[in-house]
Amino acid sequence: MKIGVDLGGTKIKAGVETNGSIIRQNTIFLQQKDSLSATLTQLINLIKPLTDYPATSIGIGVPSVVDVERGIVYNVANIPSWEKVALRDILEEEFNLPVFVNNDVNCFTLGEHRFGVAKNYSSVVGMTIGTGLGSGLIIDNQLYTGHNCGAGEIGLLPYRDHNLEYYACSNFFDSIHGTTALEASQAALNGNKKAINMWSEFGVHIGCAIKAAMYVFDPEAIVLGGSISKAYPLFKAGMLETLNDFAYPQSLKRLKLLQSQDDDISMLGAAALVSQDLKVKV
């Protein structure tokens, strides 16, 4: 048994993994995010009941740059008090278990590769579409983090007058169209033509992100996750149309485009960090 933790800027989920399933989990919404001690106490109190199980390790995914070797997280998204936190040392001292820390999207991608829809593929790009556009990489069945745990950040590639993330996440709805993804999806499902066209346009941007991933990594599979990916039927047509001009048609034909099916997949991926060879490839 292993404990997997999915730490977000709003809430934290922690669960006990065994045989590829979460058998118990706890969730809390973060309070007092300006206080490092308060947020760490919330995290510890969330994990503590799970240690009643005979867990052998703890894995945690964090929305930040991570020093994987030392388990230090930097400038965690939406938690201003977490500028530099030696998370591994803190949790190992508290629980007397080995702790493994990585980026949250890397955990999502690893979870999909080990337990989810991408488990039959050796090279995978995981893309989470939500408040940002995050990406993780599996290369030759190994999670690839890069030298600074920053590999695969497709969303930060230059695109139009900003970057891909600016147009391929919730910002597209909030800042560009003055609505939310949820409101836009409800309107589109009700037949609103403006909303339908909005999702088609969003699909164009997602398609461009997928093309970038294909040109750079040429994976067997790309897995889409995150809250906005649940609206996949609304942006699928625009996305596929954008992919039609990809320079290598045979590569496109062989690519598997997958949608995440498990809301616990990031916890499963975090739990799997213990068995993952995270040595930097050069």
XYZ file of C-alpha atoms in Angstrom:
282
model
C 0.000 0.000 0.000
C 1.120 3.530 -0.804
C -0.319 6.964 -0.078
C -0.843 9.321 -3.012
C -1.510 13.034 -2.561
C -2.829 15.461 -5.175
C -2.173 18.979 -3.884
C -3.972 21.759 -5.703
C -4.227 25.465 -5.138
C -7.800 25.100 -3.858
C -8.082 21.616 -2.399
C -5.983 18.589 -1.486
C -6.894 14.955 -2.095
C -5.042 12.075 -0.451
C -5.713 8.365 -0.807
C -4.410 4.899 -0.076
C -3.440 3.023 -3.248
C -3.280 -0.730 -3.526
C -3.235 -2.787 -6.723
C -3.949 0.273 -8.835
C -7.038 1.408 -6.917
C -7.731 4.018 -4.257
C -9.366 2.203 -1.340
C -9.781 5.218 0.924
C -9.410 8.927 0.338
C -9.804 12.246 2.124
C -10.322 15.715 0.660
C -10.072 19.180 2.191
C -10.331 22.714 0.879
C -7.274 24.800 1.742
C -7.733 27.610 4.250
C -5.329 30.408 5.283
C -3.216 30.007 2.165
C -1.058 32.980 3.215
C 0.212 30.935 6.185
C 2.818 28.250 5.529
C 2.361 26.640 8.938
C -1.432 26.571 8.609
C -1.396 24.934 5.172
C 1.239 22.386 6.190
C -0.857 21.502 9.237
C -3.879 20.950 6.978
C -1.832 18.706 4.695
C -0.422 16.675 7.587
C -3.836 16.274 9.218
C -5.261 15.083 5.898
C -2.593 12.403 5.486
C -2.401 11.269 9.123
C -5.552 9.059 9.205
C -4.334 7.244 6.094
C -1.203 6.065 7.894
C -3.420 3.687 9.879
C -3.009 1.508 6.801
C 0.330 -0.315 6.369
C 1.581 2.190 3.773
C 5.209 1.930 2.710
C 5.637 5.383 1.145
C 4.011 8.717 0.346
C 3.978 10.349 -3.086
C 2.746 13.885 -3.647
C 2.074 15.942 -6.751
C 2.367 19.720 -6.442
C 1.532 22.464 -9.009
C 5.027 23.938 -9.091
C 8.598 23.508 -10.171
C 10.071 20.738 -8.026
C 13.617 19.849 -7.077
C 12.870 16.138 -7.428
C 16.126 14.920 -5.910
C 15.729 17.001 -2.731
C 11.953 17.147 -2.602
C 11.788 20.943 -2.519
C 8.871 22.812 -4.135
C 9.059 26.397 -5.381
C 6.366 29.058 -5.876
C 3.387 26.726 -5.687
C 0.475 27.952 -7.825
C -2.271 29.717 -5.844
C -0.589 29.094 -2.469
C 1.428 32.292 -1.912
C 3.057 31.096 1.315
C 4.740 28.183 -0.470
C 7.671 30.009 -2.058
C 10.287 27.424 -1.106
C 9.231 24.428 0.950
C 11.381 21.389 1.789
C 8.283 19.233 1.536
C 9.980 15.855 1.485
C 11.969 16.500 4.649
C 8.922 17.886 6.472
C 6.724 14.904 5.637
C 9.430 12.298 6.214
C 10.086 13.703 9.668
C 6.358 13.725 10.440
C 5.462 10.251 9.191
C 8.761 8.341 9.181
C 8.061 7.087 5.660
C 9.951 7.702 2.407
C 8.385 10.629 0.528
C 8.540 11.359 -3.216
C 7.590 14.767 -4.625
C 6.928 15.755 -8.230
C 4.917 18.143 -10.377
C 1.160 17.499 -10.377
C 0.845 17.080 -14.146
C 3.749 14.639 -14.135
C 1.787 12.625 -11.574
C -1.309 12.779 -13.786
C 0.688 11.502 -16.755
C 2.397 8.768 -14.754
C -0.978 7.685 -13.376
C -2.473 7.409 -16.848
C 0.550 5.416 -18.020
C 0.561 3.004 -15.080
C -3.130 2.610 -14.371
C -5.246 4.576 -16.843
C -6.136 4.904 -20.499
C -2.478 5.138 -21.631
C -1.187 2.018 -19.874
C -0.550 0.197 -23.159
C 1.741 2.880 -24.614
C 5.454 3.466 -24.031
C 5.545 7.146 -25.063
C 2.813 9.444 -23.786
C 2.103 13.148 -23.423
C -0.385 14.001 -20.681
C -2.109 17.365 -21.032
C -4.315 18.862 -18.329
C -6.692 21.630 -19.397
C -8.006 23.763 -16.556
C -6.798 26.977 -14.969
C -3.623 26.368 -16.967
C -2.356 24.040 -19.690
C 0.070 21.584 -18.123
C 1.950 18.713 -19.733
C 3.891 15.677 -18.610
C 6.014 13.174 -20.516
C 6.503 9.435 -20.568
C 9.460 8.401 -22.740
C 10.367 4.703 -23.096
C 8.009 3.848 -20.225
C 9.736 6.310 -17.889
C 8.537 9.614 -16.510
C 10.826 12.283 -17.944
C 11.121 15.406 -15.823
C 14.079 17.183 -17.408
C 16.967 18.689 -15.459
C 14.775 21.096 -13.454
C 11.431 19.226 -13.509
C 10.344 21.583 -16.281
C 10.254 19.272 -19.291
C 7.172 19.221 -21.475
C 5.731 22.654 -20.675
C 4.015 22.937 -24.031
C 1.622 25.583 -22.765
C 4.432 28.094 -22.353
C 5.554 27.894 -25.976
C 5.066 31.190 -27.884
C 1.751 31.304 -29.725
C 0.082 34.217 -31.467
C 0.547 37.281 -29.268
C 1.003 35.320 -26.011
C 1.594 31.603 -25.488
C -0.435 28.435 -25.970
C -1.675 28.392 -22.395
C -3.227 31.859 -22.764
C -5.636 30.484 -25.376
C -5.931 26.827 -24.310
C -7.154 26.980 -20.711
C -9.866 28.700 -18.648
C -8.320 32.063 -19.500
C -9.746 31.708 -23.017
C -13.251 31.936 -21.544
C -12.556 34.305 -18.650
C -10.321 36.945 -20.223
C -11.063 36.690 -23.916
C -14.815 36.031 -23.886
C -15.884 37.304 -20.463
C -17.551 34.079 -19.338
C -16.546 30.772 -17.758
C -15.976 27.366 -19.296
C -18.931 26.010 -17.313
C -21.289 28.754 -18.515
C -20.048 28.349 -22.080
C -20.574 24.589 -21.999
C -24.106 24.924 -20.638
C -24.952 27.491 -23.304
C -23.503 25.331 -26.078
C -25.418 22.285 -24.885
C -28.565 24.424 -25.017
C -27.850 25.226 -28.664
C -26.456 28.747 -28.290
C -24.598 29.370 -31.573
C -22.195 31.889 -30.069
C -21.149 29.393 -27.412
C -20.871 26.578 -29.961
C -18.547 28.729 -32.078
C -16.580 29.632 -28.962
C -15.900 25.962 -28.249
C -14.967 25.382 -31.881
C -12.424 28.201 -31.602
C -11.136 26.707 -28.352
C -10.656 23.410 -30.185
C -8.405 25.177 -32.693
C -6.094 26.248 -29.876
C -6.073 22.779 -28.304
C -5.295 21.360 -31.728
C -2.302 23.673 -32.035
C -1.066 22.507 -28.625
C -1.396 18.894 -29.739
C 0.526 19.618 -32.948
C 3.315 21.193 -30.880
C 3.481 18.053 -28.729
C 3.597 15.857 -31.814
C 6.353 17.822 -33.518
C 8.513 17.884 -30.404
C 7.892 14.420 -28.894
C 6.113 12.253 -31.528
C 4.306 10.208 -28.846
C 2.177 7.117 -29.309
C -0.620 8.681 -27.271
C -1.791 12.010 -25.917
C -4.117 11.975 -22.905
C -6.337 14.965 -22.184
C -7.348 15.592 -18.580
C -8.334 18.443 -16.296
C -11.719 20.010 -15.693
C -12.183 21.524 -19.167
C -11.340 18.233 -20.905
C -14.760 16.996 -19.737
C -16.204 19.260 -22.445
C -14.286 17.257 -25.086
C -17.345 16.687 -27.327
C -17.760 20.466 -27.615
C -14.242 21.211 -28.858
C -13.407 17.903 -30.568
C -14.465 18.966 -34.082
C -12.450 22.190 -34.038
C -9.450 20.331 -32.647
C -9.529 17.568 -35.268
C -9.982 20.054 -38.112
C -6.876 21.908 -36.927
C -4.882 18.679 -36.925
C -5.652 18.049 -40.601
C -2.717 20.153 -41.804
C -0.173 18.291 -39.650
C 2.927 17.773 -41.785
C 3.176 14.003 -41.225
C -0.220 12.414 -41.995
C 0.918 8.880 -41.127
C 2.049 10.013 -37.685
C -1.310 11.649 -37.132
C -3.109 8.492 -38.262
C -1.186 6.390 -35.731
C -1.588 8.823 -32.837
C -4.017 7.789 -30.099
C -5.965 10.749 -28.706
C -7.377 9.716 -25.345
C -9.556 11.307 -22.685
C -8.886 10.686 -19.002
C -11.582 8.587 -17.327
C -10.488 8.451 -13.665
C -10.811 11.405 -11.288
C -8.300 9.699 -8.943
C -5.593 9.267 -11.567
C -3.283 11.982 -10.176
C -3.350 10.371 -6.736
C -2.538 7.022 -8.328
C 0.349 8.616 -10.221
C 1.679 10.260 -7.066
C 1.583 6.909 -5.274
C 3.508 5.370 -8.185
C 6.421 7.809 -7.812
C 8.089 5.380 -5.395
C 8.659 2.818 -8.139
C 9.605 5.302 -10.839
C 13.203 5.750 -11.918
C 13.519 9.532 -11.753
C 17.176 9.831 -12.662
C 17.743 12.708 -15.038
C 18.396 11.582 -18.595
C 21.120 13.429 -20.455
